[in-house]
mmCIF file of C-alpha atoms in Angstrom:
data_model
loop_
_atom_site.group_PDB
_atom_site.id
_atom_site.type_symbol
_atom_site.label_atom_id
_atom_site.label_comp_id
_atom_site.label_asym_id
_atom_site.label_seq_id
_atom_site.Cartn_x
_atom_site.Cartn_y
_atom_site.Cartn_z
ATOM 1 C CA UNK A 29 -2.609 -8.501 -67.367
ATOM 2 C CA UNK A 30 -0.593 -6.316 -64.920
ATOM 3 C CA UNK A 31 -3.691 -4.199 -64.517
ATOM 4 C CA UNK A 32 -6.198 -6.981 -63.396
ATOM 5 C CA UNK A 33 -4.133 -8.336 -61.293
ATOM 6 C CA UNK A 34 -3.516 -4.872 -59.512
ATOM 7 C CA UNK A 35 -7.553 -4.538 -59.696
ATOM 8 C CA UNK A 36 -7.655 -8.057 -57.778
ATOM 9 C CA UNK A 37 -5.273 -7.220 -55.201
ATOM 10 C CA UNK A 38 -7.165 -3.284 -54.399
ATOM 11 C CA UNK A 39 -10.549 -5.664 -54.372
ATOM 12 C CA UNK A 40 -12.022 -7.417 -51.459
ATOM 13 C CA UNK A 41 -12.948 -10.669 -52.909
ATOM 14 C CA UNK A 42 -9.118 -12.230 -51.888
ATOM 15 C CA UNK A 43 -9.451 -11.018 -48.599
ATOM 16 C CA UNK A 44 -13.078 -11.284 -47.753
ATOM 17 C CA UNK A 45 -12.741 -14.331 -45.342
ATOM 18 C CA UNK A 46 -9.823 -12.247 -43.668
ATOM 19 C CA UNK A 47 -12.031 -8.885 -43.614
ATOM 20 C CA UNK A 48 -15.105 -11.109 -42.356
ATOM 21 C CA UNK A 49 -12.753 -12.533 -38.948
ATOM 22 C CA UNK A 50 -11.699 -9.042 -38.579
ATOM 23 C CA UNK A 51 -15.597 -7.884 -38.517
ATOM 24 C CA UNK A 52 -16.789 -10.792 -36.685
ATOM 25 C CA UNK A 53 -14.001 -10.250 -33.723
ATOM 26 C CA UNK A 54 -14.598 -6.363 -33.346
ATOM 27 C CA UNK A 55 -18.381 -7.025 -33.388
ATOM 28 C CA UNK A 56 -17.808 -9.668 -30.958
ATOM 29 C CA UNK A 57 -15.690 -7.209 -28.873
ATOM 30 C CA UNK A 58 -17.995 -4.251 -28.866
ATOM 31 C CA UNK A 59 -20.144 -6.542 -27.353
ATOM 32 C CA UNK A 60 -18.120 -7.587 -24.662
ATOM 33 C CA UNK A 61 -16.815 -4.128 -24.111
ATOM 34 C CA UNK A 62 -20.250 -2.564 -23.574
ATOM 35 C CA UNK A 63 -21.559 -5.312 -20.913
ATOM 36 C CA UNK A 64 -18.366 -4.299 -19.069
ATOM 37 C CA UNK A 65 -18.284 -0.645 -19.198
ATOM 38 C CA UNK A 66 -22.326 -0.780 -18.519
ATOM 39 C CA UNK A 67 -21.229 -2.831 -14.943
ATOM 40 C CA UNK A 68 -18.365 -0.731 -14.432
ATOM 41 C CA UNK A 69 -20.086 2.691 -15.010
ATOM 42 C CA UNK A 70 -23.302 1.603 -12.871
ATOM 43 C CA UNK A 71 -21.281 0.435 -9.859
ATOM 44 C CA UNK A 72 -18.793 3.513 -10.248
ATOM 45 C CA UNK A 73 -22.053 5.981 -10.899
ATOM 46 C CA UNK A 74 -23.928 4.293 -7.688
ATOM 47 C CA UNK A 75 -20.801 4.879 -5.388
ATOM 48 C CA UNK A 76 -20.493 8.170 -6.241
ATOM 49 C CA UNK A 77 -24.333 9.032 -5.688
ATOM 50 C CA UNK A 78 -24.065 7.576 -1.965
ATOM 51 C CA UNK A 79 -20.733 9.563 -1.492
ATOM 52 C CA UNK A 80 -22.242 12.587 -2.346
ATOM 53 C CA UNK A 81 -25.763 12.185 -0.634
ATOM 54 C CA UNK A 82 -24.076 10.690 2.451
ATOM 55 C CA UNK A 83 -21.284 13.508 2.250
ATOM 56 C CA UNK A 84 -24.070 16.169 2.121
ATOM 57 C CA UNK A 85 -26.148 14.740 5.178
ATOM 58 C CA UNK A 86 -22.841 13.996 7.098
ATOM 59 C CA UNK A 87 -21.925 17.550 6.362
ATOM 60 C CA UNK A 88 -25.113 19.103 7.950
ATOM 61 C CA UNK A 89 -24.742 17.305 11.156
ATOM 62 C CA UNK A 90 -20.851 18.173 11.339
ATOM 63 C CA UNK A 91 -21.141 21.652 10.844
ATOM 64 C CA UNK A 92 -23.954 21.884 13.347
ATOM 65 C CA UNK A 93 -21.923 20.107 15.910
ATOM 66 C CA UNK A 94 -19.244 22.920 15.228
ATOM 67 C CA UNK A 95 -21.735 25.387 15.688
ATOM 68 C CA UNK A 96 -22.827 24.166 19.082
ATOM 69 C CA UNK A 97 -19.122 23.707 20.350
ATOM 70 C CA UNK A 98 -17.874 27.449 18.981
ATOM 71 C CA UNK A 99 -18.575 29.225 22.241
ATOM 72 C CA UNK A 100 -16.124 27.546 23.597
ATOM 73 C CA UNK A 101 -13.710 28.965 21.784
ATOM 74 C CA UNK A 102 -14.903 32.649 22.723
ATOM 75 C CA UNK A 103 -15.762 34.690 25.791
ATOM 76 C CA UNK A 104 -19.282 34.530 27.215
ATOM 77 C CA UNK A 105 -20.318 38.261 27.257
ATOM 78 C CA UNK A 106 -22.456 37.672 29.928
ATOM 79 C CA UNK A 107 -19.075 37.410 31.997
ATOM 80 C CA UNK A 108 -18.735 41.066 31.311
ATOM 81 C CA UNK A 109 -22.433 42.504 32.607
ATOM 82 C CA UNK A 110 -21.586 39.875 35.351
ATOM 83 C CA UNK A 111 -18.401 41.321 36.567
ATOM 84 C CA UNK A 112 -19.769 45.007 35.973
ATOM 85 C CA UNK A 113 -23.231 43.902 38.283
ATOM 86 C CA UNK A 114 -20.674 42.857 40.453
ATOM 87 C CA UNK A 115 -18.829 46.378 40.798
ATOM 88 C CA UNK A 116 -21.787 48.270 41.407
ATOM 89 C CA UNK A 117 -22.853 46.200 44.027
ATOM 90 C CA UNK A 118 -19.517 46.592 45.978
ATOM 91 C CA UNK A 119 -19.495 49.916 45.137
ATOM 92 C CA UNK A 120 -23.206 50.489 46.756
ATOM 93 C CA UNK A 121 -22.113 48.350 49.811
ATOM 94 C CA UNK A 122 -18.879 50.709 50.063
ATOM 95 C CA UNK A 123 -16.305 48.300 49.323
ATOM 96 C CA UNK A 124 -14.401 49.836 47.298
ATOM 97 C CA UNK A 125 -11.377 48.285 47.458
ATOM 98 C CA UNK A 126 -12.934 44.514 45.564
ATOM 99 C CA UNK A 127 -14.649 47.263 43.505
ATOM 100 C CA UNK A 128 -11.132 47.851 42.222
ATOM 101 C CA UNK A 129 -9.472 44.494 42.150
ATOM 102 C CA UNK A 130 -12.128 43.264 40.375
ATOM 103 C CA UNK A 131 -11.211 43.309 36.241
ATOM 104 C CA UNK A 132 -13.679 45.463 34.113
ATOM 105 C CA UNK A 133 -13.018 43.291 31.129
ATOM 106 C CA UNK A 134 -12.473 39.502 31.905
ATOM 107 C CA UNK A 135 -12.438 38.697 28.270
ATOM 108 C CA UNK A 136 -9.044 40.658 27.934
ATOM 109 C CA UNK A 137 -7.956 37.402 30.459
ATOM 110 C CA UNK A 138 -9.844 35.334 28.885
ATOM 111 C CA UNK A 139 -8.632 32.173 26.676
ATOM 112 C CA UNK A 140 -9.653 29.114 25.195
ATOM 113 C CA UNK A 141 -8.774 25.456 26.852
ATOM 114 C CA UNK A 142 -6.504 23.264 24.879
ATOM 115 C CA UNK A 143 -8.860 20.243 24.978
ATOM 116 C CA UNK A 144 -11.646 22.920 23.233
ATOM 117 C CA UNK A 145 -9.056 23.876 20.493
ATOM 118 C CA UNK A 146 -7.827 20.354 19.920
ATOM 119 C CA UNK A 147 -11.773 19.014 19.598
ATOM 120 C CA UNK A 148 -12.673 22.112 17.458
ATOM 121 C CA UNK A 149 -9.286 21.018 15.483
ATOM 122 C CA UNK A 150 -10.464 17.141 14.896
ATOM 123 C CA UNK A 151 -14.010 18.514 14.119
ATOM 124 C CA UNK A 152 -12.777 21.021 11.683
ATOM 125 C CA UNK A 153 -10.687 18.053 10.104
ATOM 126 C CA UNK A 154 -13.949 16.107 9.806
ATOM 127 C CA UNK A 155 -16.062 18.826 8.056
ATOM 128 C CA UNK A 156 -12.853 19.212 5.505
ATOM 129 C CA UNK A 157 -12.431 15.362 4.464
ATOM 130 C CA UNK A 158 -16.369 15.152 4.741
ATOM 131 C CA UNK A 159 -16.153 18.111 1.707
ATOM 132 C CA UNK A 160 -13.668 16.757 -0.104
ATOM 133 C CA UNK A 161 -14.747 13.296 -0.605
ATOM 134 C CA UNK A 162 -17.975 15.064 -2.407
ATOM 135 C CA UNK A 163 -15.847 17.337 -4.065
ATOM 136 C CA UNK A 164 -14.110 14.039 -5.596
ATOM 137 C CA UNK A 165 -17.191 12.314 -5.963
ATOM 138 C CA UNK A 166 -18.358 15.190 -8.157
ATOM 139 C CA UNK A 167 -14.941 15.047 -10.357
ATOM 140 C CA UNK A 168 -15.744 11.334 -10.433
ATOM 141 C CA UNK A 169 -18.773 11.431 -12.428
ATOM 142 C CA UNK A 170 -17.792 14.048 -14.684
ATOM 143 C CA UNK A 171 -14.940 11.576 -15.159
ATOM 144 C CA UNK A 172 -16.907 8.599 -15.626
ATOM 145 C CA UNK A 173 -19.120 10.926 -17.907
ATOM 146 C CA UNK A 174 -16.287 11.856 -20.117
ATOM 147 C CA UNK A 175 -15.296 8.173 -20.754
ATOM 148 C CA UNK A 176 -18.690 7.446 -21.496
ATOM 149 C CA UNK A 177 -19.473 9.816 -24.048
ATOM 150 C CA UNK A 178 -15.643 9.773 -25.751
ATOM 151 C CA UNK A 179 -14.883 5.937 -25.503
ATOM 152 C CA UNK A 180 -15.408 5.207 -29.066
ATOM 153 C CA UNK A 181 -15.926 8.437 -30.956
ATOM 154 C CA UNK A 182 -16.188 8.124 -34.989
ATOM 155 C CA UNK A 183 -14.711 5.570 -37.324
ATOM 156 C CA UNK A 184 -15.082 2.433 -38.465
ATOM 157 C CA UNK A 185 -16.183 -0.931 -36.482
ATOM 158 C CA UNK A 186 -12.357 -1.467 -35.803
ATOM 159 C CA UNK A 187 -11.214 2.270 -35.320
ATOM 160 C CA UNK A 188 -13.783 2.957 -32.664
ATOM 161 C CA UNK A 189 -13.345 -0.673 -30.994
ATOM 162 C CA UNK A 190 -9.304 0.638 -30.776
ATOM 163 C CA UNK A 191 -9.901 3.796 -29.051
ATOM 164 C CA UNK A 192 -12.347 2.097 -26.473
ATOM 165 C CA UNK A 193 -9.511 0.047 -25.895
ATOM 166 C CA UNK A 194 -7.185 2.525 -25.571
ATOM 167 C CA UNK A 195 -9.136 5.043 -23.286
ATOM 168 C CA UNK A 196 -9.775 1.407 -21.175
ATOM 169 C CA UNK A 197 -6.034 1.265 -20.805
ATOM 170 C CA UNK A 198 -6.123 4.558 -19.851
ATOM 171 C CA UNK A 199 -7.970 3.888 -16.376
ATOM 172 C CA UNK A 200 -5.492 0.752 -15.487
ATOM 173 C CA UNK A 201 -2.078 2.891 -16.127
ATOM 174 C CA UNK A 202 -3.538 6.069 -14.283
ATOM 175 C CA UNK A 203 -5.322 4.007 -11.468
ATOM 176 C CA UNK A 204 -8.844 5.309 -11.982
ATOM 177 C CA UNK A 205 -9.853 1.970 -9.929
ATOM 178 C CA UNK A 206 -8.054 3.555 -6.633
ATOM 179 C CA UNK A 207 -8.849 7.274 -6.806
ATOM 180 C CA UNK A 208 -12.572 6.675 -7.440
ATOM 181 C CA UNK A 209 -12.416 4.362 -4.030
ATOM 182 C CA UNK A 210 -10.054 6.704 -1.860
ATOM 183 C CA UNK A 211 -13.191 9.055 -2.246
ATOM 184 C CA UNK A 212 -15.590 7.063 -0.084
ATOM 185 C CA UNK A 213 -12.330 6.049 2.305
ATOM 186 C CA UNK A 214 -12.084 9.652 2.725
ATOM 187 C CA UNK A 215 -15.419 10.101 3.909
ATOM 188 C CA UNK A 216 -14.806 7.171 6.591
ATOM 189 C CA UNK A 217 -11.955 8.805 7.817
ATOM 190 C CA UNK A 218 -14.403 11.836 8.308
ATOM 191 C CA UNK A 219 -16.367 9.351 10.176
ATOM 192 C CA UNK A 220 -14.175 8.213 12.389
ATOM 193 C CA UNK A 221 -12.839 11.666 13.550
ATOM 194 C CA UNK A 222 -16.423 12.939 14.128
ATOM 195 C CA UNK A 223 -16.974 10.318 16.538
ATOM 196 C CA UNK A 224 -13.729 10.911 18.333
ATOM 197 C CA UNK A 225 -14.667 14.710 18.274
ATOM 198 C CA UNK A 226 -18.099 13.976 19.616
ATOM 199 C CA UNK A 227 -16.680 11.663 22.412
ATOM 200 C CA UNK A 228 -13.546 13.821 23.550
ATOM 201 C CA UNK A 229 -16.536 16.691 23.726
ATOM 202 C CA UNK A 230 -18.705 15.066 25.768
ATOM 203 C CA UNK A 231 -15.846 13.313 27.861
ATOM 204 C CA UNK A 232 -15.567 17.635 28.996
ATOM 205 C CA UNK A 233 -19.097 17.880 29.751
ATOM 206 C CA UNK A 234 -20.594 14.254 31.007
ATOM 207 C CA UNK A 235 -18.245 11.363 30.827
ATOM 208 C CA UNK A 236 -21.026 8.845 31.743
ATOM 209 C CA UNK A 237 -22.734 9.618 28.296
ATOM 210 C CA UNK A 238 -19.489 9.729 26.575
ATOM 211 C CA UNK A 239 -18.845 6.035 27.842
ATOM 212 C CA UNK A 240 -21.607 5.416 25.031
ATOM 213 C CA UNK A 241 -20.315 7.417 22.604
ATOM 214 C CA UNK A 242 -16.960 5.536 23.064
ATOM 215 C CA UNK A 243 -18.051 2.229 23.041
ATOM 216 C CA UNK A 244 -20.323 2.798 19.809
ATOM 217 C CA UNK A 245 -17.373 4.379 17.982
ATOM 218 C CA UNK A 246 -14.606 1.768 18.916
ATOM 219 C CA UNK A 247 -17.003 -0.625 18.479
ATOM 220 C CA UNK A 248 -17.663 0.535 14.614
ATOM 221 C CA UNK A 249 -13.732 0.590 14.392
ATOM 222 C CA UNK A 250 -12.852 -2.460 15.430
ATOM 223 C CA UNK A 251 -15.973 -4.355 13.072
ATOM 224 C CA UNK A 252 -14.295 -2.043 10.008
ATOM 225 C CA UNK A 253 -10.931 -3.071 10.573
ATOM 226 C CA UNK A 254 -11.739 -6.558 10.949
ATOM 227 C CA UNK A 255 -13.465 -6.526 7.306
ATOM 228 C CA UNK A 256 -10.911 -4.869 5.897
ATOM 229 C CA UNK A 257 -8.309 -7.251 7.030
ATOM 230 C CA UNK A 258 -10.699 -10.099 6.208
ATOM 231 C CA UNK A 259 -10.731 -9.032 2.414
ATOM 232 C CA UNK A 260 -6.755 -8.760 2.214
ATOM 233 C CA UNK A 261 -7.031 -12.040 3.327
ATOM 234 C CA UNK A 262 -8.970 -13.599 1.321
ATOM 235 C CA UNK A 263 -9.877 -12.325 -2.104
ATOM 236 C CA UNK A 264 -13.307 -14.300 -1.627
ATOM 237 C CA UNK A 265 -14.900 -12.208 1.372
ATOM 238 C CA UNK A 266 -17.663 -10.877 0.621
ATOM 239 C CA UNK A 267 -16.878 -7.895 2.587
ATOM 240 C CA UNK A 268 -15.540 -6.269 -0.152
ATOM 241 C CA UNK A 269 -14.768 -2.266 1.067
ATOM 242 C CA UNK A 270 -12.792 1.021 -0.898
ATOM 243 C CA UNK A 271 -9.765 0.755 1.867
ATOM 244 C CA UNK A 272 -9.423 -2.908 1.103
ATOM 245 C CA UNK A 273 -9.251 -2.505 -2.559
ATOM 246 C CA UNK A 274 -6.787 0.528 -2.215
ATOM 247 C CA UNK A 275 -4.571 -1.114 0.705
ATOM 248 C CA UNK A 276 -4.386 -4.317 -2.346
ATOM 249 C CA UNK A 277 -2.786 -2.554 -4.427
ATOM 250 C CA UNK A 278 -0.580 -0.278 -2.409
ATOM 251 C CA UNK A 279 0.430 -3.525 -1.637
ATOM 252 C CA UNK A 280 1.143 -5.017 -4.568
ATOM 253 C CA UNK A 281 3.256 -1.778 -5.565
ATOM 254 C CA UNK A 282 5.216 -1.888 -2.553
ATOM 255 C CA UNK A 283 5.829 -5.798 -3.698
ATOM 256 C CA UNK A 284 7.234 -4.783 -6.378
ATOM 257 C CA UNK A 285 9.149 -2.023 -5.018
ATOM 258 C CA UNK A 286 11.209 -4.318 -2.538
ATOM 259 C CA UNK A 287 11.732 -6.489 -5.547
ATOM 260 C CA UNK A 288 13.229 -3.787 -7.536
ATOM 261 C CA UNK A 289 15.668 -2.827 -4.035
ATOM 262 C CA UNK A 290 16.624 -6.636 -4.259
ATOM 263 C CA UNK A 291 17.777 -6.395 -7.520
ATOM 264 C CA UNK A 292 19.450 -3.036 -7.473
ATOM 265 C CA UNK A 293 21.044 -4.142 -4.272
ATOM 266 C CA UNK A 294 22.484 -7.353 -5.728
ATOM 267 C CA UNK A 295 24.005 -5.192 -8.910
ATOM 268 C CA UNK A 296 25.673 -3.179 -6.110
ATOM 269 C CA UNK A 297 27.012 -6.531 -4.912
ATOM 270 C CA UNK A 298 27.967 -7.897 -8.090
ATOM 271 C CA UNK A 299 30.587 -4.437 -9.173
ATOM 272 C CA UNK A 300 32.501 -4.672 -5.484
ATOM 273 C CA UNK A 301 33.119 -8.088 -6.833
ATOM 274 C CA UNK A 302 31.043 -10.289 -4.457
ATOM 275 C CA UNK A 303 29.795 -13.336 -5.465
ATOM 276 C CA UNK A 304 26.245 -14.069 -4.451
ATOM 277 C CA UNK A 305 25.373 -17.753 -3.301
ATOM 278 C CA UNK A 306 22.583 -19.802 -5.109
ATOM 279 C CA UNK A 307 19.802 -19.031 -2.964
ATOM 280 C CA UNK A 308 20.134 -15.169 -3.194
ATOM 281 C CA UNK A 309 20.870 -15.983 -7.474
ATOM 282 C CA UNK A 310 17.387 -17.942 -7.363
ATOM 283 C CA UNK A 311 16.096 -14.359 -5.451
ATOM 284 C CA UNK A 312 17.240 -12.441 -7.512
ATOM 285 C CA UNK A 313 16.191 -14.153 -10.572
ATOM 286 C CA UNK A 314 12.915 -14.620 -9.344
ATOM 287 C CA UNK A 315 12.573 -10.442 -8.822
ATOM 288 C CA UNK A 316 13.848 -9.864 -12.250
ATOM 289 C CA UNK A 317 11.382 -12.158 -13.480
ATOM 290 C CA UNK A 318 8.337 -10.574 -11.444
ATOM 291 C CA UNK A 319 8.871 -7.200 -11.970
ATOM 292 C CA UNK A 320 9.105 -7.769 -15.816
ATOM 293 C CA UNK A 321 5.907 -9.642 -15.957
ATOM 294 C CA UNK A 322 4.207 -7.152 -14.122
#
């Protein structure tokens, strides 16, 4: 008798309605899970593709911009023949006294402006954020490749369905959301200091064309900034953009920060024996309770 009933409890007739549930929700999740991961790996793909064709273009035009701009930052050895020209010809006329205080050399005197090093810096800073946004954007698909091929591995219906979870978790606790979008913010901020390259350039050689160039790149500024802020306003916008994603949740972190101050600060408090009044108890309970729920 001990024996059957040892055979009934190894057997899955008892617990087939429980094993059936089980089956029925993992199924149920798989198919949840891939409609998600195919929307989150097509959008994540797609932003990566326009960060690195964009990056590539933008690249191009940045380093030929340098290009044109790097005499500047060297002599102009046509000064030389000039100066040498210049020597024979008082020589010839018998002046030989401006023959002599004429330099032989004027690139030994010669140096570079500050406003041509400071435009060649900015530029130089564009080109380098311009690279490394594709160099994330490259990391970023291998990424989203990885997770892709490994998110469910071998098993059974309810191993596999447990890792997926697990490597899902994985993106929220290391913030995959806001590293994928600093990469295209990075390549805005490349952007911006191209145009204020390009304008403090021009402002040097024709400051009725770099009026233009101003008024295009404020303008471009000011429409950005006035999305972004939109979207931390409301949720809603449709103007949805990389910085206001990551500036949402650097500020929800540093919420949570100055909660944690306000409670370490009112421990402090409370052992030099002072007695907090109700409203900064109710503050104080209200951070303990935020934090832990978060």
């Amino acid at each position: 008798m001990q024996k059957v009933l040892e055979v009934l409890q190894d057997s899955t007739i008892a617990s087939k309605s429980g094993k059936d549930n089980r089956s029925r929700f993992w199924g149920v999740y798989k198919r949840v899970a891939e409609e998600h991961d195919g929307e989150f790996l097509e959008r994540y793909t797609g932003d990566m593709d326009i960060v690195l064709v964009f990056s590539g273009l933008f690249s191009a035009v940045s380093t030929s911009f340098i290009v044109a701009m790097e005499p500047n930052l060297s002599p102009d050895p046509s000064d030389t023949t000039n100066e040498l020209l210049k020597q024979l010809v008082y020589i010839g006329l018998g002046n030989f006294t401006a023959a002599g205080s004429t330099p032989i050399d004027p690139a030994s005197t010669w140096s570079a402006t500050e406003a041509a090093l400071r435009i060649q810096m900015i530029a130089y800073a564009s080109l380098s954020m311009s690279l490394l946004a594709a160099f994330g954007a490259v990391l970023g698909k291998q990424w989203l490749g990885y997770y892709k091929s490994n998110r469910y591995g071998r098993g059974s219906q309810e191993e596999r369905g447990k890792r997926r979870q697990e490597k899902f978790d994985g993106l929220v606790t290391w913030y995959f959301d806001a590293v994928v979008q600093s990469f295209p913010v990075l390549l805005q901020i490349s952007l911006l200091l191209f145009g204020i390259a390009l304008s403090a350039h021009m402002w040097c050689e024709q400051p009725s064309i770099a009026w233009v160039i101003i008024a295009t790149t404020v303008f471009g500024f000011l429409f950005y900034s006035l999305t972004v802020m939109a979207c931390l306003i409301s949720p809603a916008c449709p103007f949805q953009t990389p910085m206001s994603t990551v500036l949402r949740i650097l500020g929800m972190h540093s919420k949570i920060f100055s909660r944690i101050l306000v409670v370490v600060s009112s421990l402090n408090d409370y052992r030099r024996g002072y007695t907090p009044d109700l409203r900064t108890s109710l503050q104080v309970s209200s951070a303990i309770q935020d934090v832990s729920t978060r």
